[in-house]
XYZ file of C-alpha atoms in Angstrom:
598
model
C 128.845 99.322 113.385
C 130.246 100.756 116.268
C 132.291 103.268 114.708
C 130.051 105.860 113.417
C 126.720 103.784 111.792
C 129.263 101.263 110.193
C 130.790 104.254 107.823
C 134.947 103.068 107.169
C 136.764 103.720 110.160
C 139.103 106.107 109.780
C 142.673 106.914 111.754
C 143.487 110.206 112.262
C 147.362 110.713 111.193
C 149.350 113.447 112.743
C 149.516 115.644 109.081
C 145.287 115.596 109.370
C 144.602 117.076 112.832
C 140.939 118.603 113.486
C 140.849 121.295 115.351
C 138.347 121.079 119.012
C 138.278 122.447 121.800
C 139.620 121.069 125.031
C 138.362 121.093 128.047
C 139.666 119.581 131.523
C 137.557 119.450 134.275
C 137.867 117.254 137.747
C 134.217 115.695 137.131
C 132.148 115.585 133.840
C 128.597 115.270 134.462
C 126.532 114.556 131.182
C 123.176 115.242 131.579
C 121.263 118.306 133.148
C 117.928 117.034 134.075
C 117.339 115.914 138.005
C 119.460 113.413 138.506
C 122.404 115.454 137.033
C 121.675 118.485 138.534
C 121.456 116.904 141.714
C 124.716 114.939 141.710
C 126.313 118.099 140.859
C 125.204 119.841 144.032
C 126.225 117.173 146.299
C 129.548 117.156 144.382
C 129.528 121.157 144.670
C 128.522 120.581 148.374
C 132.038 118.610 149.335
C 134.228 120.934 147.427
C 134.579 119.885 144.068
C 133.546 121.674 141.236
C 131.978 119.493 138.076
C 131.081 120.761 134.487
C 127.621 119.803 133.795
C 126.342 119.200 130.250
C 123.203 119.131 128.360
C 122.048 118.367 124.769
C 119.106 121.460 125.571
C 119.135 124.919 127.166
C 119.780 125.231 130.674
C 116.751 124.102 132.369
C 115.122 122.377 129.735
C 115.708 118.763 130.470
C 113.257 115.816 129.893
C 112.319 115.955 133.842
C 110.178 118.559 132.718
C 107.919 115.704 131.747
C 107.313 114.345 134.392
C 104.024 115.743 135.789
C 102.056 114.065 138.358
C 104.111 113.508 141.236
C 107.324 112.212 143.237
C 107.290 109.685 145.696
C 108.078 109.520 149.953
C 106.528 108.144 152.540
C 105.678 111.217 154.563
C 102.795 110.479 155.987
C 100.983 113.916 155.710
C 97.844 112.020 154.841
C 98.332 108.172 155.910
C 100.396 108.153 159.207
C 101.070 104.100 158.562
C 102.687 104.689 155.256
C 106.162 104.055 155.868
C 109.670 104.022 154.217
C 109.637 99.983 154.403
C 105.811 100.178 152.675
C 107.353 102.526 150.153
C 110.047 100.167 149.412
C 107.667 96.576 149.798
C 105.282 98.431 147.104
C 108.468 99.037 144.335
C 109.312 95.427 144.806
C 106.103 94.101 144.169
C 105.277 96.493 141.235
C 108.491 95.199 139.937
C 107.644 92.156 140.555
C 111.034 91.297 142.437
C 113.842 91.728 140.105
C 114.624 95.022 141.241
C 117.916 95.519 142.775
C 117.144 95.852 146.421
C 119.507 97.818 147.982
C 118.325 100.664 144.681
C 114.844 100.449 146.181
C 116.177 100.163 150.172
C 118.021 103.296 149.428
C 115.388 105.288 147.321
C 112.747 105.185 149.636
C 115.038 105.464 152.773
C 116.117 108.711 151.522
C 113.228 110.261 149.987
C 111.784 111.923 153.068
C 114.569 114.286 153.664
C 114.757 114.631 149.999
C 111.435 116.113 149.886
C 111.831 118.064 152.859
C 115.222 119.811 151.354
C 113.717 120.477 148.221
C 110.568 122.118 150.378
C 113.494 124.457 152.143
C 115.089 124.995 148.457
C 111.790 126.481 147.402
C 109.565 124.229 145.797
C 106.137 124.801 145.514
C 104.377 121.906 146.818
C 100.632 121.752 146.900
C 99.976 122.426 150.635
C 97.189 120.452 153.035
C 94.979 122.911 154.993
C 97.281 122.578 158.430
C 100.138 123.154 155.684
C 101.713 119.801 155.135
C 102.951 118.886 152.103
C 99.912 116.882 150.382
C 99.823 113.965 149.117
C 97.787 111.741 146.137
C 96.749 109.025 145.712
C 99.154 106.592 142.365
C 98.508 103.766 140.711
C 99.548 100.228 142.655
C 100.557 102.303 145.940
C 99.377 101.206 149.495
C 99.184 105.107 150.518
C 98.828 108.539 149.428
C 102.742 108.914 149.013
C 103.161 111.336 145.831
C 103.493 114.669 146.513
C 102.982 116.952 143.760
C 102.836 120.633 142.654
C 99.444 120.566 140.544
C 100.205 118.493 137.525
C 103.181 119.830 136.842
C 105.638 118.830 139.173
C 109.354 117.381 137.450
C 108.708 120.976 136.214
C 108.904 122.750 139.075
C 111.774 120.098 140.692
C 113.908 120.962 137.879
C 113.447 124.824 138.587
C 113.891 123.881 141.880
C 117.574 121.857 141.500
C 118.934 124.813 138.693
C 118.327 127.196 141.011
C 120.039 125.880 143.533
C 122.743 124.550 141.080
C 123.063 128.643 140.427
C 123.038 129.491 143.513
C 126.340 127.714 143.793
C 127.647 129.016 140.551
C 128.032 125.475 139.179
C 129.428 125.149 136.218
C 126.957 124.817 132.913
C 127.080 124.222 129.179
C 124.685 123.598 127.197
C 123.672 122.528 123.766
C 127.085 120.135 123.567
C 126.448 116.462 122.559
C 128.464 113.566 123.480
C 128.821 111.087 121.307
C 131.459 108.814 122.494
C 133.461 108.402 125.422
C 137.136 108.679 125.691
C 138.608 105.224 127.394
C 141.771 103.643 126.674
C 139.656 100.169 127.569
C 140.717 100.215 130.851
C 138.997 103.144 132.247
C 137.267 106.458 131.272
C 139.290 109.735 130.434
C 136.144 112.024 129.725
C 134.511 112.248 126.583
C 134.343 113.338 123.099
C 131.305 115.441 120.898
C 129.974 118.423 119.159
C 128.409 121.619 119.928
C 125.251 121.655 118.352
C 124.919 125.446 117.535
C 128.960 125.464 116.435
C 129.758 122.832 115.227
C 133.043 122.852 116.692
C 134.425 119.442 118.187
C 134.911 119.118 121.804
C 137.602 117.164 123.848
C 136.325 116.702 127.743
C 139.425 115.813 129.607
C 138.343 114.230 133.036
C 139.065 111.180 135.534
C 135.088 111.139 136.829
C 132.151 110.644 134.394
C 129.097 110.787 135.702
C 126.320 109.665 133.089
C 122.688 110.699 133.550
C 121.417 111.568 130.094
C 118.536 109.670 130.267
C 116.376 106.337 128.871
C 115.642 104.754 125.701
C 111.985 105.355 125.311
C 111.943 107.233 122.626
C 113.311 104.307 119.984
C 109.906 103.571 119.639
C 107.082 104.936 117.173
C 104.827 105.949 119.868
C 106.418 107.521 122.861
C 106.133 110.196 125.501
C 109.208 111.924 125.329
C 110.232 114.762 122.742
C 112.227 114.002 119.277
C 115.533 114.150 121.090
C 115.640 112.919 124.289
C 115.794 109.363 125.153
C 117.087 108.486 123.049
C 119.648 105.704 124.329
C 122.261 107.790 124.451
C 123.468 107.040 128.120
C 123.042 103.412 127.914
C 124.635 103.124 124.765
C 127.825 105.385 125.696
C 128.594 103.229 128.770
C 127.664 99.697 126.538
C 130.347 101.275 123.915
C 132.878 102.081 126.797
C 132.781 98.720 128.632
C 130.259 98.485 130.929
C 127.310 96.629 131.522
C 123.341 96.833 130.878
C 120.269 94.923 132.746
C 117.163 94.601 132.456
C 116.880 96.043 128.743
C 113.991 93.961 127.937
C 111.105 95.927 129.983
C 110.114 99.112 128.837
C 107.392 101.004 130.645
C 104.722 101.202 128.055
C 101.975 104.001 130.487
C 98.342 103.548 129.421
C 97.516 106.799 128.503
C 99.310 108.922 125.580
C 97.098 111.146 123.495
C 95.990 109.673 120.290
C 97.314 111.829 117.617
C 94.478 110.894 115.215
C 92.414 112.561 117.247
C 94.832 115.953 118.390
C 97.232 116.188 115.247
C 100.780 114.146 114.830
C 102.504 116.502 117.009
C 100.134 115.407 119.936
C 100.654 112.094 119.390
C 101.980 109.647 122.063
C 102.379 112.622 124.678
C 101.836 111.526 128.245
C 98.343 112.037 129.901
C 99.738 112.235 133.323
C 99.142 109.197 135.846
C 97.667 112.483 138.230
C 94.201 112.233 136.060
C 93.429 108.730 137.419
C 94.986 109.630 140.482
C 92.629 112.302 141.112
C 89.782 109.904 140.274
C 89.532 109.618 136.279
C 87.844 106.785 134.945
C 88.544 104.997 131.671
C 85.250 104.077 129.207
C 85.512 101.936 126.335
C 83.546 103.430 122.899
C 80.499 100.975 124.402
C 80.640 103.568 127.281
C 81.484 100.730 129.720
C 84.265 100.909 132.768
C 86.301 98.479 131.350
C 88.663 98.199 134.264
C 85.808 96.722 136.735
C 86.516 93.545 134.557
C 90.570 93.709 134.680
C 90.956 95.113 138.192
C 87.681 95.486 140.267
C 89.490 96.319 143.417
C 92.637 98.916 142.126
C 90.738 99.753 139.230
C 92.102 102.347 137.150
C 95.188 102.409 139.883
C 96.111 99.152 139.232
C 99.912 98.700 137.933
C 100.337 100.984 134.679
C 101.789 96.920 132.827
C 98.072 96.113 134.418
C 95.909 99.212 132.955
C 98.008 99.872 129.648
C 97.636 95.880 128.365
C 93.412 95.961 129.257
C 93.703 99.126 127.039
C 95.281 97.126 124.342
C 93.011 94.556 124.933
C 89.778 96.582 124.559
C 90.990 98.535 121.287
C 92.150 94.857 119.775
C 88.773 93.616 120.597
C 86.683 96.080 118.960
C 85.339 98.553 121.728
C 88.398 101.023 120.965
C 87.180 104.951 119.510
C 87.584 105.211 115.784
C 90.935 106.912 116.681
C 92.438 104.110 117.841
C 92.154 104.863 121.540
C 89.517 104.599 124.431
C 88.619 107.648 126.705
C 89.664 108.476 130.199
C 87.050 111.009 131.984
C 87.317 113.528 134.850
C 84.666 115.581 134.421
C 82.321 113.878 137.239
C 84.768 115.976 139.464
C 84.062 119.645 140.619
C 85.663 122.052 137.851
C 87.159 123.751 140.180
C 88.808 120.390 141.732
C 90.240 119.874 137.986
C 91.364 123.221 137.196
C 93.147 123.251 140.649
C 94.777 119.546 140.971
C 95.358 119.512 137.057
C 95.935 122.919 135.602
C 98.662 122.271 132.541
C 95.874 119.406 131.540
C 93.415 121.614 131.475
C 95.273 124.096 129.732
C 96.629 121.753 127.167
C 93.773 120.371 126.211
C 91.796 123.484 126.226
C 94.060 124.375 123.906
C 92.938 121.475 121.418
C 88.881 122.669 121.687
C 88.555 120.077 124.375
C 87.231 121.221 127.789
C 88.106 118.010 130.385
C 85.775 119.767 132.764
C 82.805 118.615 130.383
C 84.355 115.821 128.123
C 86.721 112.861 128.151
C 89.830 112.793 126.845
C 91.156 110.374 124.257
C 94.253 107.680 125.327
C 95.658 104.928 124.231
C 99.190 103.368 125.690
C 102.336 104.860 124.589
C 105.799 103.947 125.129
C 107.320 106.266 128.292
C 110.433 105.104 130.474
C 113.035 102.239 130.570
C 113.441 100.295 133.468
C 116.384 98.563 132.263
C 120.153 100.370 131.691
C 123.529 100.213 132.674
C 124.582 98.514 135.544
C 125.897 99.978 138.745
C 126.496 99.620 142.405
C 123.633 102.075 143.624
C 125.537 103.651 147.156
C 128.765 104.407 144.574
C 126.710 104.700 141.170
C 129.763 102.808 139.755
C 129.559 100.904 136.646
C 132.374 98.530 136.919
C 134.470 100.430 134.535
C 136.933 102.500 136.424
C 135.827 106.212 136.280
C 132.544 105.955 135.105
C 129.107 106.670 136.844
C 125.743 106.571 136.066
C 122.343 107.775 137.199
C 119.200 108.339 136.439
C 117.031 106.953 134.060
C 120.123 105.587 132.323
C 120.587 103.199 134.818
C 118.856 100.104 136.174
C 117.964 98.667 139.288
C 115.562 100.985 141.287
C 112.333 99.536 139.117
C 112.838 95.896 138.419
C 110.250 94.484 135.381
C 107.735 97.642 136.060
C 108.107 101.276 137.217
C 106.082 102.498 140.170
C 104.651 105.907 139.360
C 106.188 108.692 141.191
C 109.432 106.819 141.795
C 111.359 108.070 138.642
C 111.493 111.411 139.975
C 112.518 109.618 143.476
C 115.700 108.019 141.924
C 116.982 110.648 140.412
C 117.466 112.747 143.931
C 117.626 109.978 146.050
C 120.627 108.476 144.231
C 121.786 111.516 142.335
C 122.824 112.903 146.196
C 124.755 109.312 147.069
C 126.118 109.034 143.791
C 127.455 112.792 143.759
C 128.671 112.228 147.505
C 130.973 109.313 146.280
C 132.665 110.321 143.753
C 133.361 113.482 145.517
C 135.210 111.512 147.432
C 137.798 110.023 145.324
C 138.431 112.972 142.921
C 142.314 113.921 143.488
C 142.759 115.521 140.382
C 140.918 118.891 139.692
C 141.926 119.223 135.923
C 144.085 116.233 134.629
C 146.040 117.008 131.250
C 145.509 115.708 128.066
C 147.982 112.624 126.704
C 149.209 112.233 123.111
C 147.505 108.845 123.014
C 144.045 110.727 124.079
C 144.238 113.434 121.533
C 144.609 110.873 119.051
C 141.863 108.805 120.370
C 139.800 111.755 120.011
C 141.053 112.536 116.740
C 139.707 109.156 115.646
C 136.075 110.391 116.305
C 136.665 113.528 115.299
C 137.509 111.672 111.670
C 134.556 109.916 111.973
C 131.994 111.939 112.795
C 133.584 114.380 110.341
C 133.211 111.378 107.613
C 129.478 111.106 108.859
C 128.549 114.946 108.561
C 129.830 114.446 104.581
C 127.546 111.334 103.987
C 125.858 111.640 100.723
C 123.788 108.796 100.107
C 119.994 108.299 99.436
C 118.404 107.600 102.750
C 118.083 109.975 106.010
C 118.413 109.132 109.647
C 115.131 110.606 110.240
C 113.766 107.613 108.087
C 115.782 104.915 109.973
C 115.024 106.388 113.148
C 111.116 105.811 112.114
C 111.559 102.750 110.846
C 113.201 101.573 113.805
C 110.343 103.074 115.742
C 108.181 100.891 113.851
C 109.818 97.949 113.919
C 110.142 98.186 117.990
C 106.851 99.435 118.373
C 105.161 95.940 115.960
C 107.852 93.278 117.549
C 108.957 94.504 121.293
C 105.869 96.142 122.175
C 102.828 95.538 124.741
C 102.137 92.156 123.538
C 104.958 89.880 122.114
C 106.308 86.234 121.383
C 109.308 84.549 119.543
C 107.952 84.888 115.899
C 107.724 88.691 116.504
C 110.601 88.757 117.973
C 112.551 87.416 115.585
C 111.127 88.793 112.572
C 112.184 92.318 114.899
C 115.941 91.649 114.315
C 115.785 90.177 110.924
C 114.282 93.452 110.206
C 116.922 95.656 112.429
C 119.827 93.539 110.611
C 118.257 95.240 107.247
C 117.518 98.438 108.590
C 121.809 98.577 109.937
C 122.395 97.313 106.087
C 121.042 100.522 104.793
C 123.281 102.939 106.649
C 125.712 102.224 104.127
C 123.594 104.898 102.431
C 123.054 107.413 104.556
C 122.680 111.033 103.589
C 123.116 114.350 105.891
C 121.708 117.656 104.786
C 123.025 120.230 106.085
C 126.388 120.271 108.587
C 127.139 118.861 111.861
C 124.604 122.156 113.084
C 121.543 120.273 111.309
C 119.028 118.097 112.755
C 119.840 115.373 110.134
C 123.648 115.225 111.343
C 121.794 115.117 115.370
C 120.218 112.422 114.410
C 122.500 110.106 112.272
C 124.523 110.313 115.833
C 121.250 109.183 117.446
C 120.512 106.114 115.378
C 124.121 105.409 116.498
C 123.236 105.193 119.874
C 119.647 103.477 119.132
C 121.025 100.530 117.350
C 122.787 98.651 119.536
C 120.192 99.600 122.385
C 117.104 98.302 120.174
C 119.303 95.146 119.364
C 119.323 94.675 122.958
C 115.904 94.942 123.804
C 114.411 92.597 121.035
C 117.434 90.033 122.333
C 116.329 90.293 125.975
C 112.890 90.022 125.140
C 113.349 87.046 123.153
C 115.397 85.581 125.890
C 113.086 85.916 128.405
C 110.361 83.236 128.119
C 108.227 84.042 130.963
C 105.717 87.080 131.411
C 106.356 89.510 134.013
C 105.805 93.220 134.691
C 106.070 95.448 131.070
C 107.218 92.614 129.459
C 104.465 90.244 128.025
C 105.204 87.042 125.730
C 101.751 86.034 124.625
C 103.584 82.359 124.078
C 104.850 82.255 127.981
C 101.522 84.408 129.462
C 102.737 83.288 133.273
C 105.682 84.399 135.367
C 107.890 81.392 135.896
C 109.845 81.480 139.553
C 113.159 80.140 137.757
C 113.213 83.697 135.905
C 113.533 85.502 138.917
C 116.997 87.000 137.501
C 117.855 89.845 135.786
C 119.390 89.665 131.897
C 122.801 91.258 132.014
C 124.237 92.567 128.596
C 128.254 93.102 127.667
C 129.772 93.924 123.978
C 132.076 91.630 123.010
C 134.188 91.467 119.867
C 131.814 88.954 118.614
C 128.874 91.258 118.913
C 126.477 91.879 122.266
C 126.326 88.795 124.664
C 123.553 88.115 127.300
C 123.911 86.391 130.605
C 121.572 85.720 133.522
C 122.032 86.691 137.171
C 120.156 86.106 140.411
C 118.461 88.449 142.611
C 119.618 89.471 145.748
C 116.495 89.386 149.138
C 115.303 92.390 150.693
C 116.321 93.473 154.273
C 113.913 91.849 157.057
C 112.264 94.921 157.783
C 111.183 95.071 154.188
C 110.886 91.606 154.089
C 108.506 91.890 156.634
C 106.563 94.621 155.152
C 106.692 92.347 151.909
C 104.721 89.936 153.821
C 102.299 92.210 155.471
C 100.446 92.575 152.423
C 99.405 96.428 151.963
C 97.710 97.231 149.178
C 95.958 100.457 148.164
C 91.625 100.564 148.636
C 91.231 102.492 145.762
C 87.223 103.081 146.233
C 88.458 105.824 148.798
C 88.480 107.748 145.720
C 84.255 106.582 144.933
């Protein structure tokens, strides 16, 4: 199924050339949100000039999302918070498989990275002696996530384009990738559409750098828009060699709006982490605090694995709204407290006829980041495969079985800067030319996405894509076990059968034709999370087998995923120890005293 949703491969021959554009640059960066932007300024920064790409305007990336906050131990409020705390607290949130030297790094770096995005011009919400402030996030030891109101990836990402401008990177957006160019040996750049065109596009380049983003969105309810996440940068690198980890745990955050309640459009759409972090309390339909039961010290701060599963639990029990939800309250705050700490909240759902100043709002989990992705060596970003790089959310490492909130927005700067940094330094050749054997690689998916665009069968992408949604969100989601889980890929082999009958309405400008080139991606991705989770017989972190409820010490590894020309195949590895200064901080013990909120 690799080539094109399983349609007949088809070999260009030299009398049936498509015309594309081609474009040679020294280093192709796909993806524009943080961690993209930001590698391109530190590869800017040492004299080389990349082409960044996005599937979205300029600007509009999926950071944009992220609202609450971005992690560094700063201090400004809590003097003993530390870098070492910062990094002790990822570990144990997830629950040491995380790549340590991806956490060592991240929270090393994220001071200055705060600090230089302060001197680039972001607005960050100011203490009265004018530090930059600092609130309180779930399963954090200190106030460590700064923030600009609730609306802070927003205001990064304005931030980072600026700057980006500023240095007259290079930008184009709207172009989609859909495969990259290798030989098998190593990356040559890449191969896609552009989306308002049409037109096919050749990128002709030594350096990839991916950082398009996660694989949330494969699932029915999820936080991110219809078109991002949508495995693309996992599944590019998977299809080009390299190798994923960790696939099996996907961040599933307690609170998404409950679309019963708000309309479809609302539904799944993240209720940002900054609501309980400003002191928002969740209340069952019995009108009880449900998490005094679950987590009577951390409370409603307590890991989001921790708060989204005792929301499960309380809506499969009975004491769930009608809507299918329970209801998280602010409005024992000051109003002017909420307006100011949480403004787009406010705004949004004042928008709905609901005033959070007065009434609660109504959550239930939904599914929101990956942890796991592709492979890489965090201080290079490589991937193993010669000339390609990842970042990002694409990648895996920095959050082990469970995210830490605040830290996504950390890893995307922290790393994006070292990974940017590195392969600045072994570019040699600014624009390398095109070979025959290239062009005719590329003319090979040129063929077939051609061959896609003219499918004219009786079922749509859209419906795969929600039926895949579906069958992720009933078999891989909060709660699962081996029945599930294999009833999940008896039911994905069925769903791949009946893309043998695709149909595409409209031409390779449509949203059908954007999405048959999604479910592309999303297959082999969802294939791989059902086959991790299945493999994994132990609870830990997001991932929870109902059948193995504890966390077994002999699955302290991470599950490492290859393609092989017998299909995907899934190996174990070992976990490397923290430094001793971490180690040490490990041991100390900190934890957050969340009733400094009461």
């Amino acid at each position: 199924m690799r080539d094109r949703l399983q349609t007949a491969e088809t070999v260009a021959d030299s009398d049936d050339f498509i015309d594309h554009e081609t474009v040679s640059v020294s280093v192709l960066v796909v993806g524009a949100g943080a961690a993209g932007a930001r590698a391109a300024i530190a590869l800017a920064d040492a004299g080389v000039e990349p082409l960044v790409i996005g599937k979205s305007d300029h600007g509009d990336a999926h950071t944009t999302w992220a609202a609450g906050g971005i992690n560094a131990a700063l201090g400004s409020l809590d003097p003993e918070d530390d870098w070492t705390v910062h990094a002790a607290d990822t570990l144990d949130e997830g629950h040491y498989i995380n790549d340590p030297e991806a956490v060592e790094l991240t929270a090393k770096h994220m001071p200055d990275r705060i600090r230089e995005l302060a001197d680039w011009g972001m607005p960050f919400d100011r203490t009265e002696d004018g530090k930059i402030n600092q609130r309180y996030f779930g399963a954090q030891s200190f106030r460590r996530t700064c923030f600009v109101g609730d609306r802070t990836g927003e205001a990064m990402l304005d931030t980072l384009v600026a700057k980006a401008r500023d240095m007259d990177i290079p930008y184009r957006d709207n172009v989609m990738v859909t495969r990259l160019l290798t030989d098998g040996e190593r990356v040559a750049g890449a191969m896609g559409f552009d989306m308002e065109s049409g037109e096919f596009v050749l990128f002709r380049s030594d350096h990839v750098v991916l950082a398009a983003g996660g694989s949330s969105a494969l699932y029915e309810r999820h936080s991110s828009r219809e078109d991002e996440n949508n495995a693309d940068g996992p599944a590019l690198a998977l299809g080009a060699g390299a190798r994923l980890m960790d696939i099996e745990f996907v961040q599933f955050h307690p609170t998404g709006m409950v679309g019963a309640r708000y309309g479809e459009e609302w539904d799944g759409r993240l209720v940002t982490e900054a609501v309980r972090g400003e002191g928002g309390r969740l209340i069952n339909a019995d009108g009880e605090r449900f998490m005094e039961k679950y987590s009577p010290d951390q409370m409603e701060l307590d890991a989001r694995d921790v708060v989204a599963r005792a929301i499960a639990q309380e809506i499969r029990e009975g004491r769930g709204t009608d809507n299918g939800g329970v209801y998280l309250d602010i409005s024992h705050r000051d109003d002017q407290y909420i307006t100011d700490r949480l403004p787009s909240m406010y705004e949004r759902f004042q928008s709905l006829g609901v005033d959070i100043t007065e009434e609660p709002m109504e959550v239930a989990p939904t599914a929101h980041y990956s942890m796991g992705g592709v492979d890489i060596d965090f201080a290079t970003g490589e991937t193993g495969v010669p000339g390609l790089y990842a970042v990002g959310e694409t990648v895996a490492g920095v959050h082990g079985a469970n995210r830490l909130g605040g830290n996504s927005l950390a890893e995307t700067v922290a790393i994006g800067k070292l990974v940017g940094e590195h392969v600045a330094e072994v570019v040699d050749d600014p624009a390398p030319p095109v070979t025959d054997s290239q062009r005719a690689l590329a003319q090979r998916e040129f063929h077939a996405l051609a061959d896609l665009a003219d499918s004219d069968g009786q079922v749509t992408a859209r419906e795969l894509l929600a039926d895949l949604g579906d069958i992720l969100w009933e078999h891989a989601g909060i709660l699962r076990d081996e029945a599930s889980l294999r009833e999940g890929l008896a039911e994905l082999d069925a769903l791949r059968a009946r893309t043998a009958d695709l149909s595409i309405d409209g031409d390779r400008t449509s949203r059908d034709f954007e999405f048959a080139v999604d479910l592309s991606f999303s297959l082999p991705i969802a294939e791989a999370m059902l086959r991790g989770a299945l493999e994994r017989t132990e609870s830990r972190g997001a991932h929870y087998r109902t059948d193995y409820p504890d966390t077994d010490g002999d699955w302290r590894r991470n599950i490492v995923v290859s393609e092989e020309p017998t299909g995907l195949d899934l190996r174990t590895r070992g976990v490397a120890e923290p430094s001793p200064e971490v180690q040490d901080a490990v041991d100390t013990g900190y934890e957050l005293d969340y009733h400094h909120l009461e």
